[in-house]
Short mmCIF file of C-alpha atoms and ligand atoms in Angstrom, two decimals:
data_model
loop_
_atom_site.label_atom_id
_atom_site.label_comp_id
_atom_site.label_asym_id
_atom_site.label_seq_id
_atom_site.Cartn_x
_atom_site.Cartn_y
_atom_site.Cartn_z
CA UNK V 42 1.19 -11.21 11.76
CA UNK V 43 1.93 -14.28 13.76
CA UNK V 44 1.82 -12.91 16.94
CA UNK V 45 -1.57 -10.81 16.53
CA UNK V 46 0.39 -7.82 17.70
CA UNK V 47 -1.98 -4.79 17.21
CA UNK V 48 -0.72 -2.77 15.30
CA UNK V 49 -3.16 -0.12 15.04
CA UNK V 50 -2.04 1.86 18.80
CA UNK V 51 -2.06 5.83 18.82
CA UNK V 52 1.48 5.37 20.46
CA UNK V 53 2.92 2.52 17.49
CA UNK V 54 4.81 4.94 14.42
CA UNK V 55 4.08 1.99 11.89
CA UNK V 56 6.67 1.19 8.64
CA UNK V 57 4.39 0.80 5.69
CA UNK V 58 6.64 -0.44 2.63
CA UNK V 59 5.08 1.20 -0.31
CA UNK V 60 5.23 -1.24 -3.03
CA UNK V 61 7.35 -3.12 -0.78
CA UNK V 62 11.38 -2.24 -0.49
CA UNK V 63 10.73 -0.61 -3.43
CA UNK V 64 13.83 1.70 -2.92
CA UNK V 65 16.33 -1.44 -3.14
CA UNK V 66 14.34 -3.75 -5.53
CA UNK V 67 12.28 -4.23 -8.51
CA UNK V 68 8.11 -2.60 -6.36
CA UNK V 69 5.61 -5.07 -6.25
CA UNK V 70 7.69 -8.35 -6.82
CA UNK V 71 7.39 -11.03 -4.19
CA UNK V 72 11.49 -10.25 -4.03
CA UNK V 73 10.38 -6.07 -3.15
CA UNK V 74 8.24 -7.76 -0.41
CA UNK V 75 10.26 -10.34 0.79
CA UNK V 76 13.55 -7.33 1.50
CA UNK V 77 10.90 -5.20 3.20
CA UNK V 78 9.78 -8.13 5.67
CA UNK V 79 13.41 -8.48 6.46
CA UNK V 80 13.46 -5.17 6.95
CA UNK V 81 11.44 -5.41 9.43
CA UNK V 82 8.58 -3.07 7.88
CA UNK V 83 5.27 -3.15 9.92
CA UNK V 84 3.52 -3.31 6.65
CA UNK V 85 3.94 -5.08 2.72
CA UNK V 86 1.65 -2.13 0.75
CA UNK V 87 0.13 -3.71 -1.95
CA UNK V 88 -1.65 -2.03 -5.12
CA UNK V 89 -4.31 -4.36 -6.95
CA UNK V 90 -5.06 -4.22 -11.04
CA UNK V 91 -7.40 -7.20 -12.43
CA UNK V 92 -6.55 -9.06 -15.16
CA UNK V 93 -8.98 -9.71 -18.11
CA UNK V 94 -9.53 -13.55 -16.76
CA UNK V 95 -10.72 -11.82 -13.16
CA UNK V 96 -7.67 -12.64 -11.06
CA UNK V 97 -5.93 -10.09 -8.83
CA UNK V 98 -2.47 -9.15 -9.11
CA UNK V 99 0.04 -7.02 -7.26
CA UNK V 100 0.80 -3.19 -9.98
CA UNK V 101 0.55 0.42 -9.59
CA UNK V 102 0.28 1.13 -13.18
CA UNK V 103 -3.31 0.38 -15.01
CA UNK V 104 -0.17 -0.56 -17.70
CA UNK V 105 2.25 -2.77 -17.78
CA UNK V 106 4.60 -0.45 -19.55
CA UNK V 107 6.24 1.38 -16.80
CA UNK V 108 7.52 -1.95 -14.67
CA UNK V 109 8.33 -4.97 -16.94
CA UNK V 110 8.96 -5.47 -20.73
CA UNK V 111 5.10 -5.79 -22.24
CA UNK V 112 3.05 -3.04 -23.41
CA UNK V 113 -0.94 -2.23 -22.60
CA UNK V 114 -3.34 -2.28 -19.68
CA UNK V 115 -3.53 -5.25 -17.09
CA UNK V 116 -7.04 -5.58 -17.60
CA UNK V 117 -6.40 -6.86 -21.56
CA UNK V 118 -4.13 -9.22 -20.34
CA UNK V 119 -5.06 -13.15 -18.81
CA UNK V 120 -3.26 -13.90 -15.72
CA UNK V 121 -1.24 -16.38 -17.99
CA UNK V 122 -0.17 -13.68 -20.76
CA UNK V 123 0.82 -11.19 -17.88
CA UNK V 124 2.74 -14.02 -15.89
CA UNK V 125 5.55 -14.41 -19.19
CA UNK V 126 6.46 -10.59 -18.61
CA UNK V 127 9.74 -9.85 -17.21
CA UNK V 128 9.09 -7.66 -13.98
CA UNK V 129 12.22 -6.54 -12.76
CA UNK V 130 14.72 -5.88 -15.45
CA UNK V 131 13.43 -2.05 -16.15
CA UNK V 132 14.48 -1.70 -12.33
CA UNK V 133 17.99 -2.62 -12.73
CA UNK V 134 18.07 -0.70 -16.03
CA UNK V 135 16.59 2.51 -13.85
CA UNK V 136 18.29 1.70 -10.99
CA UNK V 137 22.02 0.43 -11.25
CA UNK V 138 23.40 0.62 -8.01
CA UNK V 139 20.94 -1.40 -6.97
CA UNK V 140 20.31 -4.03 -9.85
CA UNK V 141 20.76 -7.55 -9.42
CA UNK V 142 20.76 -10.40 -11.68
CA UNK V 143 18.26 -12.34 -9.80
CA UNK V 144 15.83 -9.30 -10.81
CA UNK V 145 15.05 -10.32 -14.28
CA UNK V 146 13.33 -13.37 -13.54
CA UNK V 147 10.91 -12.11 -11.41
CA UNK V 148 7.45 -12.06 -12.30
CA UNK V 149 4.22 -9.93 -11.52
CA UNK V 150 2.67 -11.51 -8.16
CA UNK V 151 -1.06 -12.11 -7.83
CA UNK V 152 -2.13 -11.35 -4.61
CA UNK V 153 -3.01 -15.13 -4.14
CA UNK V 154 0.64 -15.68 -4.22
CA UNK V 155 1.71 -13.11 -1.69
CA UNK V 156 -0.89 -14.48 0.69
CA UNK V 157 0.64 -18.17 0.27
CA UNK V 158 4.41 -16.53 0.47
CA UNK V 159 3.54 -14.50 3.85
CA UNK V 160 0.19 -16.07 5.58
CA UNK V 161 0.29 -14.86 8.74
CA UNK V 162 3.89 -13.97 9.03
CA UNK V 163 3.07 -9.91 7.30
CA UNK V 164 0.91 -7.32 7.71
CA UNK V 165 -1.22 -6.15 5.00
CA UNK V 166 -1.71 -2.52 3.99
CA UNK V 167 -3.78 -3.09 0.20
CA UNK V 168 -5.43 -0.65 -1.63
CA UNK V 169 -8.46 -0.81 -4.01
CA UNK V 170 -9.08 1.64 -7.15
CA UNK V 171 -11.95 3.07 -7.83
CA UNK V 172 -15.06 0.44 -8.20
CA UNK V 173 -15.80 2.54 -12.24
CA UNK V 174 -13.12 1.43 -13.38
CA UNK V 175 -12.25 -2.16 -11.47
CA UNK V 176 -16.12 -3.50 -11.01
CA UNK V 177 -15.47 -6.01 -8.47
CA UNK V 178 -12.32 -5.80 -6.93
CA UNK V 179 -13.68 -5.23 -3.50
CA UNK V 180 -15.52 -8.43 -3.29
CA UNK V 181 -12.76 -10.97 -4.89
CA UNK V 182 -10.31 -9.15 -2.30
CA UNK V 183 -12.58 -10.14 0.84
CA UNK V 184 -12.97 -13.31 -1.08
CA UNK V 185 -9.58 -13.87 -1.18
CA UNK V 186 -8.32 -12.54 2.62
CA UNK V 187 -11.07 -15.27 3.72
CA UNK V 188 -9.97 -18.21 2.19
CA UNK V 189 -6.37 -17.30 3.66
CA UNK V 190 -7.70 -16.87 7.18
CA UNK V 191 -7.07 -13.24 7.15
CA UNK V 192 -10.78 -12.51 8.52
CA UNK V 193 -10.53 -14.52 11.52
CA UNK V 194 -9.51 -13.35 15.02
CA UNK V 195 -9.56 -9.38 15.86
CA UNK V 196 -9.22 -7.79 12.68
CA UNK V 197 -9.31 -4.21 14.54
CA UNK V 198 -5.54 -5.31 15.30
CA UNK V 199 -4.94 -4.65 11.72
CA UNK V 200 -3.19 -7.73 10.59
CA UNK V 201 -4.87 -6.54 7.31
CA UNK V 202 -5.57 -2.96 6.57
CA UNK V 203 -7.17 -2.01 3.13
CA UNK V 204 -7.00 1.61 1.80
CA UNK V 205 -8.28 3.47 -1.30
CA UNK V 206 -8.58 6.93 -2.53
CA UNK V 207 -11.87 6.00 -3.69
CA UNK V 208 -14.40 6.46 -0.92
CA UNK V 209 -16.50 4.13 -2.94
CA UNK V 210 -14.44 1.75 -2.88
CA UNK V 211 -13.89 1.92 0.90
CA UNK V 212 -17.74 1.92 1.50
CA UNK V 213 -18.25 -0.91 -0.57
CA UNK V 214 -15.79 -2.73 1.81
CA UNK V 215 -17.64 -1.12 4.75
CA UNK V 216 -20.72 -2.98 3.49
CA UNK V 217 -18.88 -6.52 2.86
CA UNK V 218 -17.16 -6.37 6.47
CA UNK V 219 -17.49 -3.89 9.00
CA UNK V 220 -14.36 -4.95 11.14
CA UNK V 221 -11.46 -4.42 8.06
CA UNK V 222 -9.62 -1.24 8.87
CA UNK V 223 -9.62 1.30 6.08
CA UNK V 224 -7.45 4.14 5.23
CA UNK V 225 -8.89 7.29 3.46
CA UNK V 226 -6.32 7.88 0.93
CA UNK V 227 -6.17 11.88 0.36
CA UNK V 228 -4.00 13.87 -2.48
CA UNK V 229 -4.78 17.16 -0.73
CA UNK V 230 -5.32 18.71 -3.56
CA UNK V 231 -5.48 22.94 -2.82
CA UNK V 232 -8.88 23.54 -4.29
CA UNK V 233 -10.31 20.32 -2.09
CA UNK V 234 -9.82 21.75 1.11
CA UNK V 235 -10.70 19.29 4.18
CA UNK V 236 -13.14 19.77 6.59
CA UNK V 237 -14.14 19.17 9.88
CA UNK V 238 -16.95 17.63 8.46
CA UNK V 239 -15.28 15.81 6.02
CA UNK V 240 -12.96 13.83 8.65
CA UNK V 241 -15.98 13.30 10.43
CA UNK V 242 -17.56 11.50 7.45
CA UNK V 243 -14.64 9.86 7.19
CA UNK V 244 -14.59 8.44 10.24
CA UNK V 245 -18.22 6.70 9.73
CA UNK V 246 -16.11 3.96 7.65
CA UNK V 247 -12.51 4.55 7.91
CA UNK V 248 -10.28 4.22 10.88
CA UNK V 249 -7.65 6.89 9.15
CA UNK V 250 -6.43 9.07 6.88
CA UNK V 251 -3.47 8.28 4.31
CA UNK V 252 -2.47 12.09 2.90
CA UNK V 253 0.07 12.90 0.62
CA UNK V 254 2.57 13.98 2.72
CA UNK V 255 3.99 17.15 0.24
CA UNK V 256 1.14 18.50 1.06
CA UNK V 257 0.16 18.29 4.55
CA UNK V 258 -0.41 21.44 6.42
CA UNK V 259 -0.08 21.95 10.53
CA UNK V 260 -3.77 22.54 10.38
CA UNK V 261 -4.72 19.38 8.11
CA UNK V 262 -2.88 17.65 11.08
CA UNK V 263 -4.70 19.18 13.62
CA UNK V 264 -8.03 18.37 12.31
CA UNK V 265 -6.83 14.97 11.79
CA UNK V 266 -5.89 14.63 15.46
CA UNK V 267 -8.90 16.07 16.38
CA UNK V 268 -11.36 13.94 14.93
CA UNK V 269 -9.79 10.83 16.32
CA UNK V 270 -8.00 9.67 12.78
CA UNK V 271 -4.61 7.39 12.39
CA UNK V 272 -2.97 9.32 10.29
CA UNK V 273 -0.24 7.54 7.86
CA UNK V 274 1.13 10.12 5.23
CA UNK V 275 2.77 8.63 1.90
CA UNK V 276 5.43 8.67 0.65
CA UNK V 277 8.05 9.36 2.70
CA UNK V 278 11.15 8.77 1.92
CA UNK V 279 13.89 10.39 3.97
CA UNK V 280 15.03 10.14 7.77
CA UNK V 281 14.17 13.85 8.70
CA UNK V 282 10.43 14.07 7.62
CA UNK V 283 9.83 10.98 9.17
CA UNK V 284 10.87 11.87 12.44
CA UNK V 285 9.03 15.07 12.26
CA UNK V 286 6.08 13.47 11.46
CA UNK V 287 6.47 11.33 14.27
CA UNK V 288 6.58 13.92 16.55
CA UNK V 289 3.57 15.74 14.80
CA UNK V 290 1.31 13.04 15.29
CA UNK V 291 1.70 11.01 12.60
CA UNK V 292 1.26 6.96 13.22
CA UNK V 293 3.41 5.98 10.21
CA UNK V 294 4.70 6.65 7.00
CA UNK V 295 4.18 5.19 3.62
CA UNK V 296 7.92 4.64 2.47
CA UNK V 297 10.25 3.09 -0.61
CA UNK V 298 12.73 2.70 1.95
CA UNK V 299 11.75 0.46 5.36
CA UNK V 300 14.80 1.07 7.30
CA UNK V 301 14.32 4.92 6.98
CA UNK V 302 14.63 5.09 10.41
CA UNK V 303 18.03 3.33 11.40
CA UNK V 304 21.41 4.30 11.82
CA UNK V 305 23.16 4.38 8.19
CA UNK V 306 26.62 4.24 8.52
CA UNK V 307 28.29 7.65 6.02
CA UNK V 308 29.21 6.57 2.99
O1 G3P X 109 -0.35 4.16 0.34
C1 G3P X 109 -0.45 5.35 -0.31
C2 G3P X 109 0.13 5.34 -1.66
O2 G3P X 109 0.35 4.04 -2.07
C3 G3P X 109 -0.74 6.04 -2.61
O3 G3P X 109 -0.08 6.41 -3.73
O4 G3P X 109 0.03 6.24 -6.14
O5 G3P X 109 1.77 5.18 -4.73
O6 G3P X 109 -0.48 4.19 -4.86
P1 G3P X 109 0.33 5.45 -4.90
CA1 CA X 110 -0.48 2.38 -3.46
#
């Protein structure tokens, strides 16, 4: 952001909106991001698809079935086909005491868009999918976050953080620009227990670890700690866990809901 703040300080407990505010409004719509920023989230998280014409745009899904009114992967779709789908009105459908009108016009964002919308005034927290599937991602991305300035200055601040479970992905990234912060993203799975060793692998590209947070245990954290890791678990989305985590260790949390941690007055 603006001020170069850094934001990457084993003492900072860091808002990450996952998907932006997507608790209050339609995830990944400029309007999602936009509520989050007011918010005052440290972080707009961003997921990236590709469409078939090579452009990248802000979705979770590889589908556009889940989050607006069209049917079939992204990556069969040109940025102009996908931009006439409706990307908010399944929310308000879903969600109802939180729909608003203004929610049906909105549109899927390419990330171009949410550069222009926020230059310098957001953080960046973006994740990649794995380079099989999405050949080429990496490089329009660092393409992209250097024709919007996003490169300059001291990118260890982490203005701009990019995360991915794929450690493929993330080492491809590695290659392009040694300076971009990554986040290991981790499911945790049981039968994939983490080592020592594999933190301190890690740690030859990545500046952190993003675990689920359902299934951290006290000794996943301690590793973690140990090998000199941010740690920001996802998703979080109520007061208590958050503040637990805090106290644990943990630098952040991935959240639908960016004021998780103020005052709400009873309802
Ligand atoms: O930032 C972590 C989180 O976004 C990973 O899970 O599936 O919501 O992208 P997912
Ligand atoms: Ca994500």
């Amino acid at each position: 952001a603006e001020s170069q703040e850094d934001m990457l300080k084993e003492d900072k407990f860091l808002i990450i909106a996952h998907r932006g505010a997507s608790g209050y409004a339609p995830e990944h719509t400029i309007e999602s991001y936009k509520l989050a920023h007011e918010m005052g989230a440290d972080y707009i998280e961003i997921d990236l698809q590709m469409t078939k014409d090579g452009q990248l745009v802000a979705m979770h899904d590889e589908k556009v079935n889940r989050t607006t009114n069209g049917k079939g992967y992204v990556k069969d779709y040109t940025l102009k086909e996908l931009k006439k789908l409706d990307a908010g009105s399944w929310f308000n459908k879903k969600y109802p005491e939180h729909s608003n009108p203004k929610y049906a016009d909105l549109t899927i964002p390419t990330l171009k868009e949410i550069l222009e919308t926020f230059g310098s005034k957001a953080n960046y927290y973006i994740e990649t999918k794995h380079p099989k599937d999405h050949p080429g991602m990496e490089k329009e991305l660092i393409k992209l976050l250097g024709e919007y300035g996003l490169l300059n200055g001291d990118l260890s601040k982490g203005e701009v953080v990019i995360q991915s479970f794929s450690s493929d992905s993330l080492t491809n990234i590695h290659k392009l620009n040694k300076d971009i912060p990554l986040i290991q993203l981790q499911h945790l799975k049981k039968s994939k227990k983490v080592t020592k060793e594999d933190l301190a692998e890690i740690k030859t590209y990545a500046v952190g670890v993003g675990p689920k947070f359902s299934r951290m245990t006290k000794s996943y954290v301690k590793k973690v700690k140990e090998a000199g890791l941010f740690l920001h678990p996802y998703t979080v989305n109520e007061k208590e866990p958050a503040q637990s985590l805090q106290k644990m260790g943990a630098n952040g949390v991935i959240t639908n809901f960016a004021d998780i941690l103020e005052e709400k007055e009873e309802q």
